[in-house]
């Protein structure tokens, strides 16, 4: 076995005893056919290596990553012959091997994913400070010595790297994803793969392109090996050559022909005894549906004015009734001439379209007046709105501390937006209520035999209304929609859905996630909720459970919601969660429901008292929660890596990646002021309550089927709080209120002498929602003075004093009631009489509190709001006492 000293010096394991894959905190998720995937996750038990100096490039991390893989391979079960290709310095071999991808900077190779502080140095400056760094290490199957197959079969490792450019650095690996096929690299199997040569690929590609228009371009070509048996005597294997196609970027693309679309292509061969048994081709359309200034709709009129305004804001109404919802927005400096500006800024480009703008060339940026006051039902307003909403995507990316080029690695900017476009298949005239995203590609006119193609995305928007007040007219007649068009691009929620596809494509090279249509519905709901009047009732008071709040597209309506009931079959583990149409939009709603639940729990249900004395939505806190969940989504997608190396094959992989992103958010708080590590348990809960591992029981005080994952021990410590936990321990509450305070008796503080100021006795009662005993549970209690009119101080901080700790074991539940133990009293001496806040933490090796130093989460050392710490971790409890 190679050691890390061969490349980076002798690393020291930062944990003692040495890291062991058999630790109960190492969890495994597996999925079977059609593509085998294994995820090993151990967020609370990281594999840690200290390096005295940081490597000079990514390849310097390969040796320690190989050491990690050998330590965890008992769970991955990858054949040793395949794994040996990852030994640093291993010679090339004309056989099937795994190889590290990360030495030439290509799109499908290992990469850094950093967050930057744009407040210290503005976006676009040469050296904005790096706040935190994650290294995505990739390895892929190779054959013909070093030719990578890129068939979606490989390894992905997330490594958090903490330290300075001068060193030392700490590398923390929290898991690995493998999509390597499960077969033994026996001599017979390796001989069989020798048949997969370049001549065969050429013939297969020719077969694959039959029937496609000659101008369609193949991209993302890769081999997938799907063995059927694993022995020397009778090796049978299915081989798939996979590719996608894209239209030339210069094509008009308004044809109604299906073949004018991009496709996913698969050529399948079945081998046995080195002979080709069958060869077949499959073709599937690959489209994802769903100092100048201007007037735009920052919100759709219905969300802006509330549910009581439904009939006054229908999209079929004339402009004079819809125009009052417009708001003026400044754009900054755009290319201008003769009083016109181009809707293009290097990141977003709204193009002239042939349905509206002839004889102007379609590929050129749309021209509009420098001050645009167009009415809502007009093409100019649609173009302006498309540009504004496109800019909002990039404003959010930069606001999250991310660089667009890092997040959208597979896309050449600018994003091209067709504000009135034909929708394919079937609506080449654009007369439909729909939108879509598709690939376009162009080859630059440069010298050399292999110019690098430019990959672009086209976001294509049709109409938001076909009828106005006259009703829909036949397509061959002059219509109200053509005289007074309402473009779907004016609706920010529809735009965010399409932006979800753009983010997935930019991060992974494919338009959809394998287990869900996209994250677009979730982004639409979460981005738009904080300012939406649909979160209020008819009096203006907060209504967190109002039905209209959970309609994802309330104005230009499509029937999708983000509050789907798991008890009615809307579960990740039931048939309603299928991906293929029409189930893809069902899985989209599972994703949006899970992520909107996360947003609500992180502050999306906060309320404040208005001057009129009624409880209204607390906009600032809701926007903070929205910003952080948006950041989690975007950075999680960016961490998934190329789909043609190791695709994110399951929602479990997505959840682990998101938890890792949260725990990597160090150095300074993330968007919205959230400290890294604070929210990772709530992320897991948000998906578990949507049936990630089994249908959860409502109002259950114990772990049910939703907790049965990866064979992990059933331990869930809890210091009970005051919330009505109808949706489990992290049921959304108002973080500005007190329902997240500990329940009566959970933290009991009594004077030793009831009649005089003096020492206090603190008893903490801890529940265990799991079935297994929580041995070696440690209770720690901190106290801090709380003067009148003062807020609770950030934790940790100088005001907090450790009162003491005590150890015990908490029994498991008895099928209906949680296990429970009141720990012996901790004696505490206040400095002086007055009000104090008391914080208790329960932690054990199988369920650590987030602030336990053993987690190494940033929130264990960086001061943060106590309301978030306690409300987002049921291992913590808080009460206020007077001594």
mmCIF file of N, CA, C and O in Angstrom, residues 468-521:
data_model
loop_
_atom_site.group_PDB
_atom_site.id
_atom_site.type_symbol
_atom_site.label_atom_id
_atom_site.label_comp_id
_atom_site.label_asym_id
_atom_site.label_seq_id
_atom_site.Cartn_x
_atom_site.Cartn_y
_atom_site.Cartn_z
ATOM 1 N N UNK A 468 -56.367 36.252 -22.675
ATOM 2 C CA UNK A 468 -56.788 37.553 -22.171
ATOM 3 C C UNK A 468 -58.223 37.405 -21.704
ATOM 4 O O UNK A 468 -58.584 36.414 -21.077
ATOM 5 N N UNK A 469 -59.110 38.360 -22.021
ATOM 6 C CA UNK A 469 -60.493 38.202 -21.567
ATOM 7 C C UNK A 469 -61.381 37.607 -22.637
ATOM 8 O O UNK A 469 -62.540 37.297 -22.386
ATOM 9 N N UNK A 470 -60.852 37.443 -23.843
ATOM 10 C CA UNK A 470 -61.684 36.993 -24.951
ATOM 11 C C UNK A 470 -61.752 35.485 -25.092
ATOM 12 O O UNK A 470 -62.521 34.965 -25.883
ATOM 13 N N UNK A 471 -60.944 34.772 -24.347
ATOM 14 C CA UNK A 471 -60.890 33.319 -24.516
ATOM 15 C C UNK A 471 -59.883 32.957 -25.584
ATOM 16 O O UNK A 471 -59.537 33.761 -26.455
ATOM 17 N N UNK A 472 -59.398 31.736 -25.579
ATOM 18 C CA UNK A 472 -58.385 31.320 -26.536
ATOM 19 C C UNK A 472 -58.983 31.186 -27.922
ATOM 20 O O UNK A 472 -60.037 30.577 -28.102
ATOM 21 N N UNK A 473 -58.290 31.777 -28.882
ATOM 22 C CA UNK A 473 -58.737 31.729 -30.265
ATOM 23 C C UNK A 473 -57.970 30.665 -31.025
ATOM 24 O O UNK A 473 -56.881 30.255 -30.619
ATOM 25 N N UNK A 474 -58.498 30.178 -32.135
ATOM 26 C CA UNK A 474 -57.760 29.199 -32.941
ATOM 27 C C UNK A 474 -56.401 29.737 -33.356
ATOM 28 O O UNK A 474 -56.220 30.937 -33.559
ATOM 29 N N UNK A 475 -55.434 28.830 -33.511
ATOM 30 C CA UNK A 475 -54.059 29.240 -33.799
ATOM 31 C C UNK A 475 -53.930 29.954 -35.133
ATOM 32 O O UNK A 475 -52.997 30.730 -35.324
ATOM 33 N N UNK A 476 -54.873 29.733 -36.085
ATOM 34 C CA UNK A 476 -54.754 30.350 -37.405
ATOM 35 C C UNK A 476 -55.469 31.689 -37.497
ATOM 36 O O UNK A 476 -55.633 32.238 -38.567
ATOM 37 N N UNK A 477 -55.917 32.222 -36.365
ATOM 38 C CA UNK A 477 -56.596 33.517 -36.361
ATOM 39 C C UNK A 477 -55.785 34.534 -35.571
ATOM 40 O O UNK A 477 -55.068 34.165 -34.639
ATOM 41 N N UNK A 478 -55.880 35.811 -35.936
ATOM 42 C CA UNK A 478 -55.242 36.836 -35.093
ATOM 43 C C UNK A 478 -55.812 36.735 -33.686
ATOM 44 O O UNK A 478 -57.018 36.714 -33.500
ATOM 45 N N UNK A 479 -54.936 36.665 -32.698
ATOM 46 C CA UNK A 479 -55.405 36.350 -31.349
ATOM 47 C C UNK A 479 -55.115 37.471 -30.377
ATOM 48 O O UNK A 479 -54.242 38.311 -30.575
ATOM 49 N N UNK A 480 -55.862 37.448 -29.292
ATOM 50 C CA UNK A 480 -55.618 38.392 -28.216
ATOM 51 C C UNK A 480 -54.215 38.229 -27.658
ATOM 52 O O UNK A 480 -53.564 39.187 -27.265
ATOM 53 N N UNK A 481 -53.726 36.983 -27.607
ATOM 54 C CA UNK A 481 -52.396 36.739 -27.080
ATOM 55 C C UNK A 481 -51.326 37.407 -27.929
ATOM 56 O O UNK A 481 -50.305 37.857 -27.412
ATOM 57 N N UNK A 482 -51.521 37.459 -29.225
ATOM 58 C CA UNK A 482 -50.539 38.102 -30.096
ATOM 59 C C UNK A 482 -50.649 39.612 -30.032
ATOM 60 O O UNK A 482 -49.650 40.325 -30.131
ATOM 61 N N UNK A 483 -51.850 40.134 -29.882
ATOM 62 C CA UNK A 483 -52.014 41.586 -29.791
ATOM 63 C C UNK A 483 -51.560 42.116 -28.432
ATOM 64 O O UNK A 483 -51.022 43.208 -28.343
ATOM 65 N N UNK A 484 -51.791 41.348 -27.390
ATOM 66 C CA UNK A 484 -51.447 41.774 -26.021
ATOM 67 C C UNK A 484 -50.760 40.622 -25.290
ATOM 68 O O UNK A 484 -51.334 40.012 -24.395
ATOM 69 N N UNK A 485 -49.520 40.310 -25.677
ATOM 70 C CA UNK A 485 -48.887 39.101 -25.128
ATOM 71 C C UNK A 485 -48.507 39.268 -23.657
ATOM 72 O O UNK A 485 -48.114 40.341 -23.208
ATOM 73 N N UNK A 486 -48.631 38.191 -22.934
ATOM 74 C CA UNK A 486 -48.144 38.123 -21.563
ATOM 75 C C UNK A 486 -47.090 37.027 -21.528
ATOM 76 O O UNK A 486 -47.424 35.841 -21.576
ATOM 77 N N UNK A 487 -45.815 37.406 -21.476
ATOM 78 C CA UNK A 487 -44.741 36.419 -21.504
ATOM 79 C C UNK A 487 -44.563 35.760 -20.143
ATOM 80 O O UNK A 487 -44.625 36.416 -19.105
ATOM 81 N N UNK A 488 -44.314 34.458 -20.144
ATOM 82 C CA UNK A 488 -44.121 33.751 -18.885
ATOM 83 C C UNK A 488 -42.837 34.205 -18.189
ATOM 84 O O UNK A 488 -42.704 34.057 -16.963
ATOM 85 N N UNK A 489 -41.924 34.826 -18.906
ATOM 86 C CA UNK A 489 -40.665 35.283 -18.312
ATOM 87 C C UNK A 489 -40.859 36.450 -17.357
ATOM 88 O O UNK A 489 -39.922 36.815 -16.640
ATOM 89 N N UNK A 490 -42.044 37.036 -17.307
ATOM 90 C CA UNK A 490 -42.246 38.135 -16.352
ATOM 91 C C UNK A 490 -42.479 37.606 -14.941
ATOM 92 O O UNK A 490 -42.408 38.365 -13.974
ATOM 93 N N UNK A 491 -42.758 36.311 -14.801
ATOM 94 C CA UNK A 491 -43.056 35.725 -13.499
ATOM 95 C C UNK A 491 -41.760 35.216 -12.875
ATOM 96 O O UNK A 491 -41.147 34.277 -13.378
ATOM 97 N N UNK A 492 -41.308 35.821 -11.755
ATOM 98 C CA UNK A 492 -40.023 35.379 -11.172
ATOM 99 C C UNK A 492 -40.037 33.918 -10.747
ATOM 100 O O UNK A 492 -38.992 33.255 -10.773
ATOM 101 N N UNK A 493 -41.184 33.372 -10.362
ATOM 102 C CA UNK A 493 -41.222 31.982 -9.925
ATOM 103 C C UNK A 493 -40.934 31.043 -11.102
ATOM 104 O O UNK A 493 -40.190 30.063 -10.949
ATOM 105 N N UNK A 494 -41.522 31.303 -12.257
ATOM 106 C CA UNK A 494 -41.229 30.485 -13.430
ATOM 107 C C UNK A 494 -39.742 30.590 -13.786
ATOM 108 O O UNK A 494 -39.100 29.610 -14.137
ATOM 109 N N UNK A 495 -39.202 31.814 -13.683
ATOM 110 C CA UNK A 495 -37.786 31.983 -14.008
ATOM 111 C C UNK A 495 -36.907 31.174 -13.060
ATOM 112 O O UNK A 495 -35.945 30.521 -13.494
ATOM 113 N N UNK A 496 -37.226 31.173 -11.760
ATOM 114 C CA UNK A 496 -36.404 30.425 -10.819
ATOM 115 C C UNK A 496 -36.479 28.931 -11.090
ATOM 116 O O UNK A 496 -35.493 28.207 -10.884
ATOM 117 N N UNK A 497 -37.616 28.447 -11.575
ATOM 118 C CA UNK A 497 -37.663 27.030 -11.933
ATOM 119 C C UNK A 497 -36.651 26.720 -13.031
ATOM 120 O O UNK A 497 -35.904 25.733 -12.946
ATOM 121 N N UNK A 498 -36.614 27.550 -14.059
ATOM 122 C CA UNK A 498 -35.666 27.316 -15.151
ATOM 123 C C UNK A 498 -34.230 27.537 -14.680
ATOM 124 O O UNK A 498 -33.305 26.848 -15.134
ATOM 125 N N UNK A 499 -34.023 28.486 -13.759
ATOM 126 C CA UNK A 499 -32.676 28.693 -13.229
ATOM 127 C C UNK A 499 -32.199 27.439 -12.497
ATOM 128 O O UNK A 499 -30.999 27.153 -12.456
ATOM 129 N N UNK A 500 -33.118 26.695 -11.892
ATOM 130 C CA UNK A 500 -32.741 25.436 -11.242
ATOM 131 C C UNK A 500 -32.082 24.493 -12.225
ATOM 132 O O UNK A 500 -31.064 23.850 -11.911
ATOM 133 N N UNK A 501 -32.637 24.377 -13.436
ATOM 134 C CA UNK A 501 -32.014 23.534 -14.461
ATOM 135 C C UNK A 501 -30.654 24.089 -14.872
ATOM 136 O O UNK A 501 -29.703 23.326 -15.106
ATOM 137 N N UNK A 502 -30.551 25.416 -14.974
ATOM 138 C CA UNK A 502 -29.273 26.017 -15.352
ATOM 139 C C UNK A 502 -28.199 25.716 -14.307
ATOM 140 O O UNK A 502 -27.045 25.422 -14.648
ATOM 141 N N UNK A 503 -28.562 25.766 -13.032
ATOM 142 C CA UNK A 503 -27.597 25.479 -11.971
ATOM 143 C C UNK A 503 -27.160 24.018 -11.999
ATOM 144 O O UNK A 503 -25.978 23.701 -11.814
ATOM 145 N N UNK A 504 -28.117 23.107 -12.210
ATOM 146 C CA UNK A 504 -27.767 21.684 -12.289
ATOM 147 C C UNK A 504 -26.860 21.435 -13.485
ATOM 148 O O UNK A 504 -25.833 20.744 -13.385
ATOM 149 N N UNK A 505 -27.227 22.003 -14.639
ATOM 150 C CA UNK A 505 -26.417 21.802 -15.844
ATOM 151 C C UNK A 505 -25.026 22.390 -15.671
ATOM 152 O O UNK A 505 -24.026 21.781 -16.061
ATOM 153 N N UNK A 506 -24.949 23.574 -15.077
ATOM 154 C CA UNK A 506 -23.657 24.208 -14.891
ATOM 155 C C UNK A 506 -22.753 23.450 -13.946
ATOM 156 O O UNK A 506 -21.532 23.463 -14.090
ATOM 157 N N UNK A 507 -23.340 22.747 -12.974
ATOM 158 C CA UNK A 507 -22.551 22.033 -11.975
ATOM 159 C C UNK A 507 -22.208 20.615 -12.389
ATOM 160 O O UNK A 507 -21.134 20.105 -12.051
ATOM 161 N N UNK A 508 -23.108 19.950 -13.112
ATOM 162 C CA UNK A 508 -22.943 18.522 -13.380
ATOM 163 C C UNK A 508 -22.830 18.180 -14.856
ATOM 164 O O UNK A 508 -22.449 17.057 -15.197
ATOM 165 N N UNK A 509 -23.195 19.093 -15.744
ATOM 166 C CA UNK A 509 -23.168 18.802 -17.173
ATOM 167 C C UNK A 509 -24.438 18.154 -17.685
ATOM 168 O O UNK A 509 -24.522 17.824 -18.872
ATOM 169 N N UNK A 510 -25.443 17.964 -16.833
ATOM 170 C CA UNK A 510 -26.719 17.396 -17.263
ATOM 171 C C UNK A 510 -27.844 18.252 -16.714
ATOM 172 O O UNK A 510 -27.688 18.917 -15.680
ATOM 173 N N UNK A 511 -28.996 18.240 -17.395
ATOM 174 C CA UNK A 511 -30.052 19.201 -17.085
ATOM 175 C C UNK A 511 -30.911 18.828 -15.890
ATOM 176 O O UNK A 511 -31.604 19.687 -15.351
ATOM 177 N N UNK A 512 -30.900 17.568 -15.485
ATOM 178 C CA UNK A 512 -31.756 17.132 -14.391
ATOM 179 C C UNK A 512 -30.956 16.264 -13.428
ATOM 180 O O UNK A 512 -29.926 15.694 -13.796
ATOM 181 N N UNK A 513 -31.449 16.149 -12.199
ATOM 182 C CA UNK A 513 -30.886 15.208 -11.248
ATOM 183 C C UNK A 513 -31.462 13.826 -11.503
ATOM 184 O O UNK A 513 -32.623 13.712 -11.903
ATOM 185 N N UNK A 514 -30.701 12.769 -11.266
ATOM 186 C CA UNK A 514 -31.225 11.428 -11.544
ATOM 187 C C UNK A 514 -32.454 11.062 -10.731
ATOM 188 O O UNK A 514 -33.280 10.275 -11.177
ATOM 189 N N UNK A 515 -32.611 11.641 -9.550
ATOM 190 C CA UNK A 515 -33.695 11.246 -8.651
ATOM 191 C C UNK A 515 -34.798 12.291 -8.561
ATOM 192 O O UNK A 515 -35.803 12.074 -7.878
ATOM 193 N N UNK A 516 -34.628 13.428 -9.211
ATOM 194 C CA UNK A 516 -35.637 14.490 -9.162
ATOM 195 C C UNK A 516 -35.472 15.369 -10.387
ATOM 196 O O UNK A 516 -34.361 15.563 -10.884
ATOM 197 N N UNK A 517 -36.602 15.939 -10.848
ATOM 198 C CA UNK A 517 -36.582 16.763 -12.048
ATOM 199 C C UNK A 517 -35.599 17.918 -11.890
ATOM 200 O O UNK A 517 -34.778 18.169 -12.767
ATOM 201 N N UNK A 518 -35.663 18.635 -10.783
ATOM 202 C CA UNK A 518 -34.717 19.723 -10.529
ATOM 203 C C UNK A 518 -34.949 20.263 -9.135
ATOM 204 O O UNK A 518 -35.740 19.729 -8.354
ATOM 205 N N UNK A 519 -34.240 21.353 -8.818
ATOM 206 C CA UNK A 519 -34.459 22.089 -7.571
ATOM 207 C C UNK A 519 -35.164 23.404 -7.850
ATOM 208 O O UNK A 519 -35.264 24.263 -6.973
ATOM 209 N N UNK A 520 -35.665 23.575 -9.073
ATOM 210 C CA UNK A 520 -36.224 24.856 -9.476
ATOM 211 C C UNK A 520 -37.475 25.245 -8.721
ATOM 212 O O UNK A 520 -37.651 26.417 -8.348
ATOM 213 N N UNK A 521 -38.387 24.292 -8.483
ATOM 214 C CA UNK A 521 -39.584 24.618 -7.720
ATOM 215 C C UNK A 521 -39.217 25.068 -6.310
ATOM 216 O O UNK A 521 -39.822 25.988 -5.752
#
